[in-house]
Amino acid sequence: MERWHGIALIILLYLAVTLGIGLRAGRRASRSVTGYVAGDRAFGLLVMYFIFGATMFSAFAFLGGPGWAYSRGAAAFYILSYGVLGMAPWYWVGPRAARLGRAHGYVTQAQLLRGRFPSRFLSVLMAILTVLAFIPYITLQMRGAGIVIEAVTDGNIPLWLGAAVAYGIVLLYVLTSGVSAVGWTNTFQGIFMLIIAWTLGIYLPNRLYGGVGEMFRDIAAQRPELLTVPGLSDTGDPWSWGGYSTAILVSAIGVAMWPHLFMKAFTAKDDDTIRRTVVLFPTFQLFLIPVFLIGFAGVLFPESPQDPDFILPFLILRSQLPGLVVGLFCAGALSASMSTGDALLHAGASVAVEDGVGLFAELDDRQQRLLMRGLVVGMGALAYFFALYEGFSLVILLLSSYGIIAQFTPPIIAAMYWRRATTTGAIAGLLVGSAVTLFFFFNGHLKPLDLHEGILGLVAHVPTLVLVSLLTSDPAPERTEAFLRAARGDVGEAGGKAPA
Amino acid sequence: MVSLRLVRVGAACFFLLFVVAVTWPGMVPFNRIRPLVLGLPFSMVWIALWVGLSFVVFLLVDRVEGRARGTGSALTGMDAGEGVDGAGKGADEADEETKKNERPPGSPRPGDQEAGVEGGAG
């Protein structure tokens, strides 16, 4: 038996366990749309904790994190900085969103917005932006899975097959079990990732340099520019402080707005579950430290991979690790890719149905579920198609989609907290913010101080939202009152209903 | 007892400081390789330190918020104050704070009519 046979066996075993957990979970949820999308609003703390953790630490953290630390050094520290900042407000905002979800049966972000700003245009705009932002994200996760499998099996399982098998399994459990499958598999995958990351993060520096301190002493002597912020840019020149600082800001503002994360507020069992997730979140964030150590371990390695994102598989294959460890690593990276990919597929399809198609056609529960499943397959196929073709600048697209997602923050916050906000104001703000973001994305050389285009978008967005809201009036103040009361939790008077 | 408002303002200040400390220009004085702490460069330790501090801050916030909600800490479920069902002293304090801040006091409390509160503030 060749070495890669054993590795493939471990991967298969891992995939089988994931599938088993995913399929089992489905037996517990009810068959309604609420059951499929929001998991009957009954997730416990353990599941919530790992859903948030595992979906945030996507293939980007597992492959991109070490890749960044390896090629761009301290630039990668921005990933460590933004997570907690982005989550902190959710101790208060999360329960508010969850209360609205319970009062009105919301399962998506745009439904919440529509409850306060009744506009089909706004809803469809958000649905389109969401799906657009998701496609490159899913593609990236699929490529990640395929790359890892191809690398560790010496090319015997090519990218197209590896990605197809991994995502075939994701499709299978998302289609049969909906969000409860996503929850349980993410719990399993989250634990798995934690163990693998810490093991490798300690093992590789010790094996290659004789210790973590020794490694950084060597790097400080030979490549000191990698160890101080803002590190290097993607071209290998020093990165700007403006670019680094606004990357943190835009990610912190945008991170909780990713629909697959935001929608988890609607799946929480109770408000305390959300609060606990926020309180515990910093503990999960520190998991990035071993991830960086893995990347730094490659810096002074005599050979280099053709693409920095390959640094992890590259190091593992060259350090004469036993097949078992290589197989486990591969499973860890797969779990990172799959746990994000499944949540994205599921959330994307839910949003497209609930906030797009569902507004224009009367669908019963069964038809909605059917359409949602069709869309899961459709989005998966489209992303798979892109994943097979190189040359698409996916990382650039993904970074830009963060700028777009960050534009969801002002209307969502205004809907829940600001009485004077109006529908016209929310639409105007979102349009202006998105337009400015896209303009600077396509005209990068015009960006002042190298600031992130999403931040520039917000600088135009917020004043527009405020000004237009103040200049227009709310046609149904009673509705607004009812909505804000429901947000506060005065259940006795939660009257306002979202239009279908 | 630490008041709810104090804790919220304190938490907001802490996270603003966090933002400043890890971006330009707050990061600049701490942006150095040495001393290595546990073998890690100081720049990385500095950021990790803020992440670790956030955990401590949130444990505190959760304790006080939980007491004010009357339901106790979301993390441990302990320290529920005098009232079990939100009738405790802490909950009253939370209501007062809500009137000032327009912030949610926490979990739903049926029968707690405060219809006029936000209207008056707007």
Coordinates of C-alpha atoms in Angstrom, one line a residue:
Chain A
M1 CA 0.0 0.0 0.0
E2 CA 1.4 3.4 -1.0
R3 CA 1.5 6.2 1.6
W4 CA -1.3 8.2 0.0
H5 CA -3.6 5.3 0.2
G6 CA -3.6 5.5 4.0
I7 CA -4.1 9.2 3.8
A8 CA -7.0 8.9 1.5
L9 CA -8.5 6.3 3.9
I10 CA -8.3 8.7 6.8
I11 CA -10.0 11.4 4.7
L12 CA -12.7 9.0 3.7
L13 CA -13.3 8.0 7.3
Y14 CA -13.5 11.7 8.3
L15 CA -16.0 12.5 5.5
A16 CA -18.1 9.5 6.5
V17 CA -18.3 10.6 10.1
T18 CA -19.3 14.2 9.0
L19 CA -22.0 12.8 6.8
G20 CA -23.3 10.6 9.5
I21 CA -23.6 13.4 12.0
G22 CA -25.2 15.7 9.4
L23 CA -27.8 13.1 8.4
R24 CA -28.6 12.1 12.0
A25 CA -29.3 15.8 12.9
G26 CA -32.0 16.1 10.3
R27 CA -34.2 13.6 12.0
R28 CA -34.8 16.0 14.9
A29 CA -35.8 19.1 13.1
S30 CA -39.4 19.6 11.9
R31 CA -40.3 19.6 8.3
S32 CA -41.5 23.2 8.0
V33 CA -39.5 26.0 6.4
T34 CA -38.7 27.4 9.8
G35 CA -37.3 24.0 10.7
Y36 CA -35.1 24.0 7.5
V37 CA -33.8 27.5 7.7
A38 CA -33.8 28.4 11.4
G39 CA -33.5 24.9 13.0
D40 CA -36.6 25.4 15.0
R41 CA -34.9 28.1 17.0
A42 CA -33.5 25.6 19.4
F43 CA -29.7 25.5 19.2
G44 CA -27.8 25.2 22.5
L45 CA -24.7 27.0 23.5
L46 CA -22.2 24.4 22.4
V47 CA -23.6 24.2 18.9
M48 CA -23.9 28.0 18.6
Y49 CA -20.4 28.5 19.8
F50 CA -18.9 26.2 17.2
I51 CA -21.2 27.4 14.4
F52 CA -19.9 31.0 14.9
G53 CA -16.3 29.8 15.3
A54 CA -16.2 27.3 12.6
T55 CA -18.0 29.4 10.0
M56 CA -15.8 32.4 10.7
F57 CA -12.7 30.3 10.5
S58 CA -13.2 29.2 6.9
A59 CA -10.6 27.8 4.5
F60 CA -9.3 31.3 4.5
A61 CA -8.2 31.1 8.1
F62 CA -6.8 27.6 7.7
L63 CA -5.0 28.0 4.4
G64 CA -5.1 31.8 3.9
G65 CA -4.0 32.6 7.4
P66 CA -0.7 30.6 7.2
G67 CA -0.4 31.8 3.6
W68 CA -0.6 35.4 4.8
A69 CA 1.8 35.0 7.7
Y70 CA 4.2 33.2 5.4
S71 CA 4.2 35.7 2.5
R72 CA 3.0 39.0 4.1
G73 CA 4.1 38.5 7.7
A74 CA 2.5 40.7 10.4
A75 CA -0.2 41.8 7.8
A76 CA -1.9 38.7 8.9
F77 CA -2.4 40.1 12.4
Y78 CA -5.4 42.1 11.1
I79 CA -7.3 38.8 11.2
L80 CA -6.5 38.4 14.9
S81 CA -7.6 42.0 15.5
Y82 CA -11.0 42.3 14.0
G83 CA -13.0 39.3 15.2
V84 CA -13.6 40.3 18.8
L85 CA -14.2 44.0 17.7
G86 CA -16.8 42.8 15.3
M87 CA -18.6 40.5 17.7
A88 CA -18.7 42.8 20.8
P89 CA -21.8 44.9 19.9
W90 CA -23.7 41.6 19.4
Y91 CA -24.0 41.1 23.1
W92 CA -26.7 43.8 22.9
V93 CA -27.7 43.8 19.2
G94 CA -28.0 40.0 18.9
P95 CA -30.8 39.5 21.4
R96 CA -32.6 42.5 19.9
A97 CA -32.5 40.9 16.5
A98 CA -33.5 37.5 18.0
R99 CA -36.6 39.0 19.7
L100 CA -37.7 40.5 16.4
G101 CA -37.2 37.2 14.8
R102 CA -39.3 35.4 17.4
A103 CA -42.1 38.1 17.3
H104 CA -42.4 38.2 13.5
G105 CA -41.0 34.8 12.4
Y106 CA -38.0 36.3 10.5
V107 CA -35.5 33.9 9.2
T108 CA -33.3 36.3 7.1
Q109 CA -31.7 39.7 7.5
A110 CA -33.8 41.4 4.8
Q111 CA -37.0 40.2 6.4
L112 CA -36.0 42.1 9.5
L113 CA -35.3 45.2 7.5
R114 CA -38.6 44.8 5.6
G115 CA -40.4 44.7 8.9
R116 CA -39.2 48.3 9.5
F117 CA -38.7 49.5 6.0
P118 CA -41.4 48.0 3.8
S119 CA -39.8 48.0 0.4
R120 CA -39.5 45.1 -2.0
F121 CA -36.8 46.9 -3.8
L122 CA -34.6 47.1 -0.7
S123 CA -35.2 43.4 0.0
V124 CA -34.3 42.3 -3.5
L125 CA -31.3 44.6 -3.6
M126 CA -30.0 42.9 -0.4
A127 CA -30.7 39.4 -1.8
I128 CA -28.8 40.2 -5.0
L129 CA -25.8 41.7 -3.1
T130 CA -25.8 38.7 -0.8
V131 CA -25.7 36.1 -3.6
L132 CA -23.1 38.1 -5.5
A133 CA -20.9 38.2 -2.3
F134 CA -21.4 34.5 -1.7
I135 CA -20.4 33.0 -5.0
P136 CA -16.7 33.9 -4.9
Y137 CA -16.7 32.9 -1.2
I138 CA -18.1 29.5 -1.9
T139 CA -15.8 29.0 -4.9
L140 CA -12.8 29.8 -2.7
Q141 CA -13.9 27.2 -0.1
M142 CA -14.3 24.6 -2.8
R143 CA -10.9 25.3 -4.3
G144 CA -9.4 25.1 -0.9
A145 CA -10.9 21.6 -0.4
G146 CA -9.7 20.4 -3.8
I147 CA -6.2 21.9 -3.4
V148 CA -5.6 20.2 -0.1
I149 CA -6.8 16.8 -1.3
E150 CA -4.7 17.1 -4.5
A151 CA -1.6 18.1 -2.6
V152 CA -1.6 15.4 0.0
T153 CA -2.5 12.6 -2.3
D154 CA 0.5 13.4 -4.6
G155 CA -2.0 14.5 -7.3
N156 CA -3.6 11.1 -7.4
I157 CA -7.0 12.7 -6.5
P158 CA -7.1 15.7 -8.7
L159 CA -8.7 19.0 -7.7
W160 CA -11.9 18.5 -9.6
L161 CA -12.5 15.1 -8.0
G162 CA -11.5 16.2 -4.5
A163 CA -13.7 19.3 -4.6
A164 CA -16.6 17.3 -6.1
V165 CA -16.5 14.6 -3.4
A166 CA -16.2 17.0 -0.5
Y167 CA -19.0 19.2 -1.7
G168 CA -21.1 16.3 -2.8
I169 CA -21.2 15.4 0.9
V170 CA -21.9 18.9 1.9
L171 CA -24.8 19.1 -0.5
L172 CA -26.2 15.8 0.7
Y173 CA -26.5 16.8 4.3
V174 CA -27.5 20.4 3.6
L175 CA -30.3 19.1 1.3
T176 CA -31.6 16.5 3.7
S177 CA -31.2 18.2 7.0
G178 CA -31.0 22.0 6.5
V179 CA -29.6 24.2 9.2
S180 CA -29.6 21.6 12.0
A181 CA -27.1 19.5 9.9
V182 CA -25.0 22.7 9.5
G183 CA -25.0 23.1 13.3
W184 CA -24.0 19.6 14.3
T185 CA -21.4 19.1 11.7
N186 CA -19.9 22.5 12.5
T187 CA -19.6 21.5 16.1
F188 CA -17.7 18.4 15.2
Q189 CA -15.6 20.2 12.6
G190 CA -14.9 23.1 15.0
I191 CA -13.5 20.8 17.6
F192 CA -11.4 19.0 15.0
M193 CA -9.9 22.2 13.6
L194 CA -8.9 23.5 17.1
I195 CA -7.0 20.3 17.9
I196 CA -5.3 20.1 14.5
A197 CA -4.3 23.8 14.5
W198 CA -2.7 23.7 18.0
T199 CA -0.9 20.4 17.3
L200 CA 0.6 21.6 14.1
G201 CA 1.3 25.1 15.4
I202 CA 3.5 23.8 18.1
Y203 CA 4.9 20.8 16.2
L204 CA 6.2 22.5 13.1
P205 CA 8.3 25.3 14.7
N206 CA 9.8 22.7 17.1
R207 CA 10.5 20.2 14.3
L208 CA 12.0 22.8 11.9
Y209 CA 13.6 25.3 14.3
G210 CA 13.8 23.7 17.7
G211 CA 11.1 25.9 19.3
V212 CA 8.8 28.8 18.8
G213 CA 11.2 31.3 20.3
E214 CA 14.1 30.0 18.2
M215 CA 12.0 30.4 15.1
F216 CA 11.1 34.0 15.7
R217 CA 14.8 34.8 16.7
D218 CA 15.9 33.4 13.3
I219 CA 13.2 35.3 11.4
A220 CA 14.0 38.5 13.4
A221 CA 17.6 38.2 12.3
Q222 CA 16.9 37.5 8.6
R223 CA 13.5 38.9 7.7
P224 CA 12.6 41.4 10.5
E225 CA 10.2 43.3 8.2
L226 CA 7.8 40.3 8.5
L227 CA 7.4 40.7 12.3
T228 CA 6.0 44.2 12.6
V229 CA 2.7 45.6 11.5
P230 CA 1.6 46.4 8.8
G231 CA 3.8 43.8 7.2
L232 CA 3.9 43.4 3.4
S233 CA 1.4 43.9 0.7
D234 CA 0.5 41.2 -1.8
T235 CA 3.3 42.5 -4.1
G236 CA 5.9 42.0 -1.4
D237 CA 6.4 45.7 -0.8
P238 CA 5.7 47.2 2.6
W239 CA 1.9 47.5 3.2
S240 CA 0.4 50.9 4.2
W241 CA -0.9 51.7 7.6
G242 CA -4.1 53.1 6.0
G243 CA -4.7 49.8 4.2
Y244 CA -4.0 47.7 7.3
S245 CA -6.1 49.8 9.7
T246 CA -9.1 50.0 7.4
A247 CA -8.9 46.3 6.7
I248 CA -9.5 45.8 10.4
L249 CA -12.3 48.4 10.5
V250 CA -14.2 47.1 7.5
S251 CA -13.9 43.5 8.6
A252 CA -15.1 44.3 12.1
I253 CA -18.0 46.3 10.8
G254 CA -18.9 43.7 8.2
V255 CA -18.2 40.4 9.9
A256 CA -21.5 39.9 11.8
M257 CA -23.4 41.1 8.7
W258 CA -22.5 38.1 6.6
P259 CA -26.0 36.6 6.2
H260 CA -24.9 33.1 7.2
L261 CA -23.7 34.5 10.5
F262 CA -26.4 37.0 11.1
M263 CA -29.1 34.4 10.5
K264 CA -27.6 32.4 13.4
A265 CA -29.2 35.0 15.8
F266 CA -32.6 33.7 14.6
T267 CA -31.6 30.1 15.3
A268 CA -30.5 30.7 18.9
K269 CA -32.5 28.9 21.6
D270 CA -32.7 32.0 23.7
D271 CA -31.0 35.4 24.2
D272 CA -28.6 34.1 26.7
T273 CA -27.2 31.7 24.1
I274 CA -26.2 34.6 21.9
R275 CA -24.7 36.5 24.8
R276 CA -22.7 33.5 25.9
T277 CA -21.4 33.1 22.4
V278 CA -20.1 36.7 22.4
V279 CA -18.6 36.4 25.8
L280 CA -16.7 33.2 24.8
F281 CA -15.7 34.4 21.4
P282 CA -12.3 35.8 22.3
T283 CA -11.3 32.3 23.5
F284 CA -12.0 31.0 20.0
Q285 CA -10.1 33.9 18.4
L286 CA -6.8 33.0 20.0
F287 CA -6.9 29.9 17.9
L288 CA -5.4 32.1 15.2
I289 CA -2.0 32.2 17.0
P290 CA -1.0 28.6 16.1
V291 CA -2.3 29.2 12.6
F292 CA 0.2 32.1 12.3
L293 CA 2.9 29.9 13.8
I294 CA 2.4 27.4 11.0
G295 CA 2.8 30.1 8.4
F296 CA 5.9 31.6 10.0
A297 CA 7.4 28.2 10.2
G298 CA 7.6 28.3 6.4
V299 CA 9.5 31.6 6.1
L300 CA 13.0 30.3 6.4
F301 CA 12.3 27.0 4.8
P302 CA 14.7 26.5 1.9
E303 CA 12.1 25.7 -0.7
S304 CA 8.9 27.6 -1.4
P305 CA 5.5 26.5 -2.8
Q306 CA 4.2 28.0 -6.1
D307 CA 1.4 29.8 -4.2
P308 CA 1.7 31.0 -0.6
D309 CA -1.7 29.5 0.2
F310 CA -0.1 26.0 -0.3
I311 CA 2.4 26.6 2.5
L312 CA 0.6 24.4 5.0
P313 CA 0.3 21.3 2.8
F314 CA 3.8 22.1 1.4
L315 CA 5.5 22.0 4.8
I316 CA 3.6 19.0 6.0
L317 CA 4.6 16.9 2.9
R318 CA 8.3 17.9 3.4
S319 CA 8.6 17.3 7.1
Q320 CA 8.4 13.5 6.9
L321 CA 5.3 13.4 9.1
P322 CA 3.6 10.1 9.5
G323 CA 0.7 9.4 7.1
L324 CA -1.8 9.6 10.0
V325 CA -0.9 13.2 10.8
V326 CA -1.0 14.2 7.1
G327 CA -4.5 12.6 6.8
L328 CA -5.7 14.3 10.0
F329 CA -4.4 17.7 8.8
C330 CA -6.2 17.2 5.5
A331 CA -9.4 16.5 7.3
G332 CA -8.9 19.6 9.5
A333 CA -8.5 21.8 6.4
L334 CA -11.5 20.1 4.8
S335 CA -13.6 20.7 7.8
A336 CA -12.6 24.4 7.7
S337 CA -13.7 24.6 4.1
M338 CA -16.8 22.5 4.4
S339 CA -18.1 24.1 7.6
T340 CA -18.1 27.5 5.9
G341 CA -19.2 26.2 2.5
D342 CA -22.3 24.5 3.9
A343 CA -23.4 27.6 5.9
L344 CA -22.9 29.7 2.8
L345 CA -24.8 27.5 0.5
H346 CA -27.6 27.2 2.9
A347 CA -27.8 30.9 3.7
G348 CA -27.5 32.0 0.1
A349 CA -30.4 29.8 -1.0
S350 CA -32.6 30.8 2.0
V351 CA -32.0 34.5 1.2
A352 CA -32.7 34.1 -2.5
V353 CA -36.0 32.4 -1.8
E354 CA -37.2 34.4 1.2
D355 CA -36.1 37.8 0.0
G356 CA -36.1 37.5 -3.8
V357 CA -38.3 34.9 -5.5
G358 CA -40.7 34.6 -2.5
L359 CA -41.8 38.2 -2.8
F360 CA -43.1 37.8 -6.3
A361 CA -44.7 34.4 -6.3
E362 CA -47.0 32.7 -3.8
L363 CA -45.3 29.6 -2.6
D364 CA -46.5 27.1 -0.1
D365 CA -44.2 25.6 2.5
R366 CA -43.4 22.6 0.4
Q367 CA -42.7 24.6 -2.8
Q368 CA -40.4 26.9 -0.8
R369 CA -38.3 24.0 0.5
L370 CA -38.1 22.5 -3.0
L371 CA -37.0 25.8 -4.5
M372 CA -34.5 26.3 -1.8
R373 CA -32.9 22.9 -2.4
G374 CA -32.8 23.6 -6.1
L375 CA -31.0 26.8 -5.4
V376 CA -28.5 25.1 -3.1
V377 CA -27.6 22.7 -6.0
G378 CA -27.6 25.6 -8.5
M379 CA -25.2 27.8 -6.4
G380 CA -23.0 24.8 -5.6
A381 CA -22.8 23.9 -9.3
L382 CA -22.0 27.5 -10.3
A383 CA -19.3 27.8 -7.7
Y384 CA -17.9 24.4 -8.7
F385 CA -17.7 25.6 -12.3
F386 CA -15.7 28.7 -11.2
A387 CA -13.5 26.6 -8.9
L388 CA -12.2 24.5 -11.8
Y389 CA -11.0 27.5 -13.7
E390 CA -7.9 29.3 -12.5
G391 CA -7.3 32.9 -13.4
F392 CA -10.4 34.4 -11.7
S393 CA -9.0 36.7 -9.1
L394 CA -11.2 35.3 -6.3
V395 CA -9.3 36.7 -3.3
I396 CA -9.8 40.2 -4.7
L397 CA -13.5 39.6 -5.3
L398 CA -13.8 38.2 -1.7
L399 CA -12.1 41.3 -0.2
S400 CA -14.4 43.5 -2.2
S401 CA -17.4 41.6 -1.1
Y402 CA -16.5 42.5 2.5
G403 CA -16.9 46.1 1.5
I404 CA -20.4 45.4 0.2
I405 CA -21.4 43.3 3.2
A406 CA -20.3 46.1 5.5
Q407 CA -22.9 48.3 3.8
F408 CA -25.6 46.2 5.5
T409 CA -24.6 47.5 8.9
P410 CA -26.1 51.0 8.8
P411 CA -29.6 50.0 7.7
I412 CA -29.8 47.1 10.1
I413 CA -28.6 49.1 13.1
A414 CA -30.9 52.0 12.1
A415 CA -33.9 49.7 11.8
M416 CA -33.4 48.4 15.4
Y417 CA -32.3 51.6 17.1
W418 CA -33.1 54.8 15.3
R419 CA -36.7 56.0 15.4
R420 CA -36.3 58.7 12.7
A421 CA -34.9 56.4 10.0
T422 CA -37.1 56.1 7.0
T423 CA -37.4 53.6 4.1
T424 CA -36.2 56.2 1.6
G425 CA -33.2 57.0 3.8
A426 CA -32.3 53.3 4.1
I427 CA -32.5 52.7 0.3
A428 CA -30.6 55.9 -0.5
G429 CA -27.9 55.0 1.9
L430 CA -27.5 51.4 0.7
L431 CA -27.4 52.5 -3.0
V432 CA -24.9 55.3 -2.4
G433 CA -22.7 53.2 -0.1
S434 CA -22.6 50.3 -2.5
A435 CA -21.9 52.6 -5.5
V436 CA -19.0 54.3 -3.8
T437 CA -17.6 51.0 -2.7
L438 CA -17.7 49.6 -6.2
F439 CA -16.3 52.8 -7.7
F440 CA -13.2 52.7 -5.5
F441 CA -12.9 49.0 -6.1
F442 CA -12.6 49.5 -9.8
N443 CA -10.5 52.7 -9.4
G444 CA -8.1 51.6 -6.7
H445 CA -5.5 54.2 -7.6
L446 CA -8.0 57.0 -6.6
K447 CA -8.3 55.6 -3.0
P448 CA -7.1 58.3 -0.5
L449 CA -4.4 56.9 1.9
D450 CA -5.0 53.4 0.5
L451 CA -8.2 53.2 2.6
H452 CA -10.4 50.2 2.1
E453 CA -13.2 50.9 -0.4
G454 CA -15.8 49.6 2.0
I455 CA -14.8 52.3 4.6
L456 CA -15.0 54.9 1.9
G457 CA -18.5 53.6 1.0
L458 CA -19.6 53.9 4.7
V459 CA -18.3 57.4 4.8
A460 CA -20.8 58.3 2.1
H461 CA -23.4 55.8 3.3
V462 CA -24.0 57.0 6.9
P463 CA -24.5 60.7 6.2
T464 CA -26.9 59.8 3.2
L465 CA -28.9 57.6 5.4
V466 CA -29.2 60.2 8.2
L467 CA -29.9 63.2 5.9
V468 CA -32.4 61.5 3.6
S469 CA -34.2 60.1 6.7
L470 CA -34.4 63.5 8.3
L471 CA -35.8 65.0 5.1
T472 CA -38.4 62.4 4.6
S473 CA -41.2 61.2 6.9
D474 CA -42.4 57.9 8.1
P475 CA -45.8 57.1 6.5
A476 CA -46.8 54.7 9.3
P477 CA -45.4 55.8 12.7
E478 CA -47.5 53.2 14.5
R479 CA -45.8 50.4 12.6
T480 CA -42.4 51.8 13.6
E481 CA -43.5 52.0 17.2
A482 CA -44.7 48.4 17.2
F483 CA -41.4 47.3 15.6
L484 CA -39.3 49.1 18.1
R485 CA -41.4 47.7 20.9
A486 CA -40.9 44.2 19.7
A487 CA -37.2 44.9 19.4
R488 CA -37.1 45.9 23.1
G489 CA -39.0 42.8 24.0
D490 CA -42.4 44.2 25.1
V491 CA -44.1 41.1 23.7
G492 CA -47.6 42.1 24.8
E493 CA -47.7 44.9 22.2
A494 CA -45.7 43.4 19.3
G495 CA -48.2 44.3 16.7
G496 CA -46.5 45.2 13.4
K497 CA -46.2 42.5 10.9
A498 CA -43.9 42.3 7.9
P499 CA -45.7 42.5 4.6
A500 CA -45.4 39.2 2.6
Chain B
M1 CA -23.5 47.6 42.9
V2 CA -21.9 48.8 39.7
S3 CA -24.5 50.5 37.7
L4 CA -25.5 49.3 34.3
R5 CA -24.8 52.6 32.6
L6 CA -21.3 52.6 34.0
V7 CA -20.6 49.2 32.7
R8 CA -21.9 49.9 29.2
V9 CA -20.0 53.2 28.9
G10 CA -16.9 51.4 30.3
A11 CA -17.3 48.6 27.8
A12 CA -17.8 51.0 24.9
C13 CA -14.6 52.9 26.0
F14 CA -12.7 49.7 26.2
F15 CA -13.5 48.6 22.7
L16 CA -12.8 52.1 21.3
L17 CA -9.4 51.9 23.0
F18 CA -9.0 48.4 21.5
V19 CA -9.6 49.8 18.0
V20 CA -7.1 52.6 18.6
A21 CA -4.5 50.2 20.1
V22 CA -4.4 47.9 17.1
T23 CA -4.6 50.4 14.3
W24 CA -2.6 53.5 13.3
P25 CA -1.5 55.4 15.3
G26 CA -2.1 53.6 18.6
M27 CA -0.3 50.5 17.5
V28 CA 2.9 52.3 16.5
P29 CA 4.7 52.5 20.0
F30 CA 4.0 48.8 20.6
N31 CA 4.9 47.6 17.1
R32 CA 8.2 45.9 17.9
I33 CA 9.7 42.5 17.7
R34 CA 11.4 42.4 21.1
P35 CA 10.9 41.5 23.9
L36 CA 9.8 38.0 22.7
V37 CA 7.0 36.9 25.1
L38 CA 6.7 33.1 25.3
G39 CA 8.8 33.1 22.1
L40 CA 6.3 35.3 20.2
P41 CA 7.1 38.7 18.8
F42 CA 5.8 41.6 20.9
S43 CA 3.6 43.0 18.1
M44 CA 1.6 39.7 18.1
V45 CA 1.5 39.5 21.9
W46 CA 0.2 43.1 22.1
I47 CA -2.9 42.3 19.9
A48 CA -3.5 38.9 21.6
L49 CA -3.4 40.8 24.9
W50 CA -6.3 42.9 23.8
V51 CA -8.2 39.9 22.7
G52 CA -7.6 38.2 26.1
L53 CA -8.6 41.4 27.9
S54 CA -11.9 41.5 25.9
F55 CA -12.7 38.1 27.5
V56 CA -12.2 39.5 31.0
V57 CA -14.2 42.7 30.1
F58 CA -17.1 40.6 28.8
L59 CA -17.2 38.4 31.9
L60 CA -17.6 41.6 33.9
V61 CA -20.2 43.0 31.6
D62 CA -22.2 39.8 31.6
R63 CA -22.2 39.7 35.4
V64 CA -23.6 43.2 35.7
E65 CA -26.0 42.9 32.8
G66 CA -27.2 39.6 34.1
R67 CA -27.9 41.0 37.5
A68 CA -29.8 43.9 35.9
R69 CA -31.9 41.6 33.8
G70 CA -32.7 39.6 36.9
T71 CA -31.8 36.4 35.1
G72 CA -28.2 36.2 36.1
S73 CA -25.1 35.9 34.0
A74 CA -25.7 34.4 30.6
L75 CA -22.5 32.5 30.9
T76 CA -22.9 30.8 34.3
G77 CA -26.6 31.4 35.1
M78 CA -25.5 32.5 38.5
D79 CA -25.8 35.8 40.5
A80 CA -29.4 36.4 39.6
G81 CA -29.8 39.1 42.2
E82 CA -32.8 39.1 44.6
G83 CA -35.6 38.3 42.1
V84 CA -35.7 35.2 40.1
D85 CA -38.3 36.3 37.5
G86 CA -37.1 39.8 36.9
A87 CA -38.8 41.4 39.9
G88 CA -35.6 42.1 41.7
K89 CA -34.0 45.4 42.4
G90 CA -31.6 45.0 39.5
A91 CA -34.4 44.9 37.0
D92 CA -35.8 48.2 38.2
E93 CA -32.5 49.7 37.8
A94 CA -32.3 48.3 34.2
D95 CA -35.6 50.0 33.4
E96 CA -34.4 53.4 34.6
E97 CA -31.3 52.9 32.5
T98 CA -33.5 52.1 29.5
K99 CA -35.4 55.3 29.9
K100 CA -32.1 57.2 29.7
N101 CA -30.4 55.2 27.0
E102 CA -33.1 53.7 24.8
R103 CA -31.3 50.4 25.2
P104 CA -32.9 47.1 25.6
P105 CA -32.9 45.9 29.2
G106 CA -32.5 42.3 28.1
S107 CA -34.8 39.3 28.0
P108 CA -38.5 39.9 27.5
R109 CA -40.6 40.7 30.6
P110 CA -44.3 40.2 29.9
G111 CA -46.6 42.7 31.4
D112 CA -44.0 45.3 31.7
Q113 CA -45.7 48.2 30.1
E114 CA -43.4 51.0 29.1
A115 CA -45.2 52.2 26.0
G116 CA -44.7 55.9 26.5
V117 CA -41.0 55.7 27.3
E118 CA -39.5 55.7 23.9
G119 CA -42.1 58.1 22.5
G120 CA -41.2 60.6 25.1
A121 CA -37.5 60.3 24.4
G122 CA -37.8 60.7 20.6

